[in-house]
């Protein structure tokens, strides 16, 4: 052991993202380079020395970053950072940092910070994302600006080079072996030029030269280049301005990578609209499976661009909807048009438009009338194909078998109406379980009038139906949110301690349940929790303050859930809804606790309102 | 006011008595203290120190390890943190279970005389800071005595005393264990470190001092003479 090593600092830093991605030796060097400063509330502001930039790492305490005009940009707690914007943009920071709670802050000199960014691409990416988020919060970058990512995120890690004195034959062989369309021509670490497919065609083959021609005669000399810290957007601009497809990426005057127009196109392809467009164009299941592998990337990009959780849910669901429709139409090309009117329904998270990673499928069919053997066979073929295709595309089969391929859920409109009225008349536990899934229904494909008839009839039966609503309320109160945190545990209301929180079942699902009770009682057609709340407010069917708090709580918990999933994705862990309190800063713990409190209050309110209980 | 005169008087006397700067750097250290007495802490160099020992009796027990970390102008500098092991006569014995230093670790240890030399060099332009400084100072003074020469007196800022005064001022009854390093840190919401490594404790003490001084009115208001004590 190095005797002068400070164990507590090292222990803290090695668990701190993005430092946790660095080599142990590098972390130790960071620890030595830090200075530790104590900030007290009585000082009010952190004096940020603009001439000596540094990264501020909060070890304890709480801080608030705002613009000079006093507009809030960020709140920062334990394990978070400030002071990096200036180092990334090279501009002087004019933000103010207020001290909310006394605490220790580690200062990391700019020189070390820059070195780490240059050496570790994930480290750099971490801060560039945080920076992009800040900018957006300041309003200087709007949400549609998707091209703020740096080229470091997309360029390939390996650089294949060739000497100018090599032969064209060697170069072509190298390109063929590495499946490359271009090479960087380099001598003693200095860039001499680039050699592309087009150069081989235009300067060698077209001129009748042979394979012994030297690279130096065929290459493009003095190519346009781009610096490693450029934005993807800037690379696009440079390529289109110069009408070229290859750009060597330079760092300290040395080529470190090659970026191609294909890289740029690929980097944009996980955008939702493009993805949906691709889905609509795919000719067969195999290629659809291929395309749907980009859905996790889309989710990840959306998370890192810090979109609202409710928006992410809607975007992801629209991708699933498009996929479902494309699958139905693919199968219909095969087995012909439907023998009678039908409507493909989705339930659960797809119904509510709040799908996230790993959502399973919940779907069913409404048919115009009861089927004969022939017709039944048609819908069996169609639904079995679509359900298993969805499964292969990453939407696992529903464990409760609530799927269109299950004959139990291929019902005629008449049968659906009977089914619903039975659930509503005798709300036993199974009926209520079904109700919580089936009442969040949305038409995906087919004849929408079938759905409308069903929904209208169902709502007319639930609206002001005291007995049914009371049973639904009872059901929504089965589970309560945790009370908060105690040390590294989650504290349940009964005083027991558990290790992690299931943000879905102890958070968002509880809010969905509460809002569903309100919506069914008021006869509201919307199924998306967010939209249900909006409609409830419009109809004055809910206390406005409670409603707004529920909206905030839903968004906050869903956002945390997504961030957590993004983190899991980043660290190649299984994506789940579980979050460990240890991974939360004290500020987030407080906020989560508040969100749980809102849920608990809302549960108390429905108890009073629909169950007449105190 | 009286304390200030007393410190000045003591320091001047020590400087006059400490001829030829022997042991090395001690006179320089006294001179530094004397000239800085009226300075606010933010302008000073401090050296937070912690010593692990085989026991609590300075007459009988021995020092095992020393950790130091400087505070320069109110900023703690891990870069200059140092940790030294000491050669001892006996065995670390049962005390190993507390500070984690075992006999086998002591092969690269320095002799007490070398350690004193090194420490005095470290603090020739710095003020010593320790938690429960009395204990550390007793061991250091004992070591100086063993090196021959007249009885030397050392000065330090004691974070335990500062905490005790603060609690007394608030008329709080101090319960057993409430002045321990981690207990004090908890009162300032400082992170809790596993204790009893000399360097970790020196860091913990340094951070505690900054927190205390901020509560007492800030590093630019508190002067050295307000908090320095003679041992």
Coordinates of C-alpha atoms in Angstrom, one line a residue, chain A residues 195-480:
Chain A
X195 CA -6.9 6.9 -49.3
X196 CA -10.5 6.1 -50.1
X197 CA -12.4 3.7 -52.4
X198 CA -13.0 6.6 -54.7
X199 CA -9.2 7.4 -54.9
X200 CA -8.6 3.8 -55.9
X201 CA -11.2 4.1 -58.6
X202 CA -10.4 7.5 -60.0
X203 CA -6.6 7.7 -59.5
X204 CA -5.6 4.2 -60.0
X205 CA -8.0 2.0 -62.0
X206 CA -9.3 4.8 -64.3
X207 CA -5.8 5.8 -65.2
X208 CA -4.7 2.2 -65.8
X209 CA -2.1 2.2 -63.0
X210 CA -1.2 -1.2 -61.4
X211 CA -1.0 -2.4 -57.9
X212 CA 2.6 -1.4 -57.4
X213 CA 1.7 2.2 -57.6
X214 CA 2.6 4.0 -54.3
X215 CA 0.0 5.1 -51.9
X216 CA 1.4 8.6 -52.0
X217 CA 0.5 9.1 -55.7
X218 CA -3.1 7.9 -55.3
X219 CA -4.0 9.4 -51.9
X220 CA -5.9 12.7 -51.3
X221 CA -3.3 15.0 -49.9
X222 CA -4.1 17.6 -47.3
X223 CA -7.5 16.3 -46.5
X224 CA -10.1 18.2 -44.5
X225 CA -9.8 17.1 -40.9
X226 CA -11.8 17.6 -37.7
X227 CA -10.8 18.0 -34.1
X228 CA -11.7 15.3 -31.6
X229 CA -13.9 17.5 -29.5
X230 CA -16.1 18.7 -32.3
X231 CA -19.8 18.1 -32.4
X232 CA -21.4 15.6 -34.7
X233 CA -23.2 18.5 -36.3
X234 CA -20.0 20.2 -37.2
X235 CA -18.7 17.0 -38.8
X236 CA -21.9 16.8 -40.9
X237 CA -21.5 20.4 -41.9
X238 CA -17.8 19.9 -42.9
X239 CA -18.7 16.9 -45.1
X240 CA -21.5 18.5 -46.9
X241 CA -19.6 21.8 -47.4
X242 CA -16.6 19.9 -49.0
X243 CA -18.7 17.2 -50.6
X244 CA -16.6 14.5 -48.9
X245 CA -17.5 11.4 -47.0
X246 CA -14.4 10.9 -44.8
X247 CA -12.8 13.0 -42.1
X248 CA -9.7 12.1 -40.2
X249 CA -10.2 13.0 -36.5
X250 CA -7.2 14.9 -35.1
X251 CA -6.0 15.2 -31.5
X252 CA -2.9 17.4 -30.9
X253 CA -2.1 17.3 -34.6
X254 CA -2.1 13.6 -34.8
X255 CA -4.8 11.5 -36.5
X256 CA -6.6 9.3 -34.0
X257 CA -9.7 8.0 -35.9
X258 CA -11.5 8.3 -39.2
X259 CA -15.2 9.3 -39.2
X260 CA -17.3 8.5 -42.3
X261 CA -20.7 9.7 -43.5
X262 CA -22.0 6.2 -42.7
X263 CA -21.0 6.7 -39.0
X264 CA -22.9 10.0 -39.0
X265 CA -26.0 8.4 -40.5
X266 CA -25.9 5.6 -38.1
X267 CA -25.6 7.9 -35.2
X268 CA -28.9 9.5 -36.2
X269 CA -30.8 6.4 -36.9
X270 CA -32.0 5.7 -33.5
X271 CA -34.2 8.8 -33.5
X272 CA -37.8 7.8 -33.1
X273 CA -39.1 9.2 -36.4
X274 CA -36.4 7.5 -38.4
X275 CA -36.9 4.3 -36.5
X276 CA -40.6 4.3 -37.1
X277 CA -40.0 5.0 -40.8
X278 CA -37.6 2.1 -41.0
X279 CA -40.1 -0.2 -39.3
X280 CA -42.7 0.8 -41.9
X281 CA -40.3 -0.1 -44.7
X282 CA -39.1 -3.5 -43.5
X283 CA -40.2 -6.3 -45.9
X284 CA -40.0 -9.2 -43.4
X285 CA -39.9 -10.3 -39.8
X286 CA -36.2 -10.9 -39.9
X287 CA -35.4 -7.3 -40.8
X288 CA -38.0 -6.1 -38.3
X289 CA -36.2 -8.0 -35.5
X290 CA -33.0 -6.3 -36.7
X291 CA -34.5 -2.9 -36.6
X292 CA -36.1 -3.4 -33.2
X293 CA -32.7 -4.0 -31.7
X294 CA -32.3 -0.2 -32.0
X295 CA -35.1 0.4 -29.6
X296 CA -32.9 0.2 -26.5
X297 CA -30.5 2.7 -28.1
X298 CA -33.4 5.0 -28.8
X299 CA -34.5 4.7 -25.1
X300 CA -30.9 5.3 -24.1
X301 CA -30.5 8.3 -26.3
X302 CA -33.8 9.8 -25.1
X303 CA -32.7 9.3 -21.5
X304 CA -29.4 10.9 -22.0
X305 CA -31.0 13.8 -23.9
X306 CA -33.0 14.2 -20.7
X307 CA -36.5 14.1 -22.3
X308 CA -39.4 14.0 -19.9
X309 CA -40.3 10.5 -18.7
X310 CA -43.9 10.8 -19.9
X311 CA -42.6 11.9 -23.4
X312 CA -40.2 9.0 -23.5
X313 CA -43.1 6.6 -22.6
X314 CA -45.2 8.0 -25.5
X315 CA -42.3 7.9 -28.0
X316 CA -41.4 4.3 -27.1
X317 CA -45.1 3.3 -27.3
X318 CA -45.5 4.8 -30.7
X319 CA -42.6 2.7 -31.9
X320 CA -44.3 -0.4 -30.5
X321 CA -47.6 0.6 -32.1
X322 CA -45.8 1.0 -35.4
X323 CA -44.2 -2.4 -35.0
X324 CA -47.5 -4.0 -34.2
X325 CA -49.2 -2.4 -37.2
X326 CA -46.4 -3.4 -39.5
X327 CA -46.5 -7.0 -38.3
X328 CA -50.3 -7.2 -38.8
X329 CA -50.0 -5.9 -42.4
X330 CA -47.1 -8.2 -43.1
X331 CA -49.2 -11.2 -42.1
X332 CA -52.2 -9.9 -44.0
X333 CA -50.1 -9.8 -47.2
X334 CA -49.6 -13.5 -46.6
X335 CA -53.1 -14.6 -45.5
X336 CA -55.3 -12.1 -47.1
X337 CA -57.7 -9.4 -45.7
X338 CA -59.7 -10.0 -42.6
X339 CA -63.0 -12.0 -43.0
X340 CA -64.8 -9.5 -40.7
X341 CA -64.1 -6.2 -39.0
X342 CA -61.7 -6.4 -36.1
X343 CA -59.8 -4.2 -33.8
X344 CA -56.4 -4.9 -32.3
X345 CA -56.3 -3.6 -28.7
X346 CA -53.4 -3.0 -26.4
X347 CA -53.6 -2.8 -22.6
X348 CA -51.4 -2.1 -19.7
X349 CA -48.3 0.0 -20.3
X350 CA -48.8 0.0 -24.1
X351 CA -52.4 1.0 -23.6
X352 CA -51.4 3.8 -21.2
X353 CA -48.5 4.9 -23.5
X354 CA -45.9 4.6 -20.7
X355 CA -43.8 1.7 -22.0
X356 CA -40.2 1.6 -20.8
X357 CA -37.4 -1.0 -21.1
X358 CA -38.5 -4.6 -20.8
X359 CA -42.3 -4.0 -21.0
X360 CA -44.1 -7.2 -21.9
X361 CA -47.0 -7.3 -24.3
X362 CA -50.7 -7.0 -23.3
X363 CA -53.1 -7.2 -26.2
X364 CA -56.4 -8.7 -27.4
X365 CA -58.8 -8.7 -30.3
X366 CA -62.3 -7.3 -30.6
X367 CA -64.2 -9.0 -33.5
X368 CA -67.3 -7.8 -35.2
X369 CA -69.2 -11.0 -34.4
X370 CA -68.6 -14.5 -33.2
X371 CA -66.5 -16.5 -35.6
X372 CA -67.1 -19.7 -37.5
X373 CA -64.3 -22.3 -37.8
X374 CA -62.8 -20.7 -40.9
X375 CA -62.8 -17.2 -39.5
X376 CA -61.4 -18.4 -36.2
X377 CA -58.5 -20.0 -38.0
X378 CA -57.7 -16.7 -39.7
X379 CA -57.5 -14.8 -36.5
X380 CA -55.6 -17.6 -34.8
X381 CA -53.0 -17.4 -37.6
X382 CA -52.8 -13.6 -37.5
X383 CA -52.6 -13.2 -33.7
X384 CA -50.1 -16.1 -33.2
X385 CA -47.9 -14.6 -35.8
X386 CA -48.0 -11.0 -34.4
X387 CA -47.6 -12.1 -30.7
X388 CA -44.6 -14.3 -31.3
X389 CA -43.0 -11.8 -33.6
X390 CA -43.4 -9.1 -30.9
X391 CA -41.8 -11.5 -28.5
X392 CA -38.8 -11.9 -30.9
X393 CA -38.6 -8.1 -31.3
X394 CA -38.1 -7.7 -27.6
X395 CA -41.6 -7.5 -26.2
X396 CA -41.8 -10.7 -24.2
X397 CA -45.0 -12.8 -24.0
X398 CA -47.4 -11.7 -21.2
X399 CA -46.9 -14.0 -18.3
X400 CA -50.6 -13.7 -17.5
X401 CA -51.4 -14.8 -21.0
X402 CA -53.3 -11.6 -21.7
X403 CA -52.6 -11.7 -25.4
X404 CA -54.5 -11.7 -28.7
X405 CA -53.3 -15.2 -29.5
X406 CA -55.2 -16.5 -26.4
X407 CA -58.7 -17.5 -27.7
X408 CA -60.0 -16.3 -24.3
X409 CA -59.2 -12.7 -25.5
X410 CA -60.4 -13.0 -29.1
X411 CA -64.0 -12.0 -28.4
X412 CA -66.7 -10.5 -30.3
X413 CA -67.9 -7.0 -29.3
X414 CA -71.0 -8.6 -27.7
X415 CA -68.8 -11.0 -25.7
X416 CA -66.5 -8.2 -24.6
X417 CA -69.5 -6.2 -23.4
X418 CA -70.7 -9.1 -21.4
X419 CA -67.2 -9.7 -20.0
X420 CA -66.8 -6.2 -18.8
X421 CA -70.3 -6.0 -17.3
X422 CA -69.6 -9.2 -15.4
X423 CA -66.4 -7.7 -14.0
X424 CA -68.2 -4.5 -13.1
X425 CA -71.2 -6.3 -11.5
X426 CA -69.2 -8.8 -9.4
X427 CA -65.9 -7.2 -8.6
X428 CA -64.1 -10.2 -7.1
X429 CA -60.3 -10.1 -6.8
X430 CA -59.7 -11.7 -10.3
X431 CA -62.2 -9.3 -11.8
X432 CA -60.4 -6.4 -10.2
X433 CA -57.0 -7.6 -11.4
X434 CA -58.4 -7.9 -14.9
X435 CA -60.0 -4.5 -14.6
X436 CA -56.7 -2.8 -13.7
X437 CA -55.3 -4.2 -16.9
X438 CA -58.2 -4.1 -19.3
X439 CA -59.5 -0.7 -18.4
X440 CA -56.4 0.9 -19.7
X441 CA -57.2 -0.1 -23.3
X442 CA -56.3 1.6 -26.6
X443 CA -57.0 0.6 -30.2
X444 CA -53.8 -0.1 -32.3
X445 CA -55.0 -1.3 -35.6
X446 CA -58.3 -2.2 -37.4
X447 CA -61.7 -0.8 -37.0
X448 CA -61.7 1.9 -34.3
X449 CA -65.5 2.0 -34.1
X450 CA -65.5 -1.5 -32.4
X451 CA -63.3 -0.1 -29.7
X452 CA -65.3 3.1 -29.3
X453 CA -68.5 1.2 -28.8
X454 CA -66.9 -1.0 -26.2
X455 CA -65.3 1.9 -24.3
X456 CA -68.5 4.0 -24.4
X457 CA -70.5 1.2 -22.9
X458 CA -67.9 0.3 -20.3
X459 CA -67.6 3.9 -19.1
X460 CA -71.3 4.4 -18.9
X461 CA -71.4 1.4 -16.5
X462 CA -68.5 2.5 -14.3
X463 CA -69.3 6.2 -14.1
X464 CA -70.7 6.9 -10.6
X465 CA -71.0 3.2 -10.0
X466 CA -70.3 3.4 -6.2
X467 CA -70.0 -0.3 -5.5
X468 CA -67.6 -1.0 -8.3
X469 CA -65.5 2.2 -7.7
X470 CA -65.3 1.3 -4.0
X471 CA -63.9 -2.2 -5.0
X472 CA -61.4 -0.6 -7.4
X473 CA -60.3 1.8 -4.6
X474 CA -59.8 -1.0 -2.2
X475 CA -57.7 -2.7 -4.9
X476 CA -55.7 0.5 -5.4
X477 CA -54.9 0.6 -1.7
X478 CA -53.5 -2.9 -1.5
X479 CA -49.9 -1.7 -1.7
X480 CA -48.5 1.5 -0.2

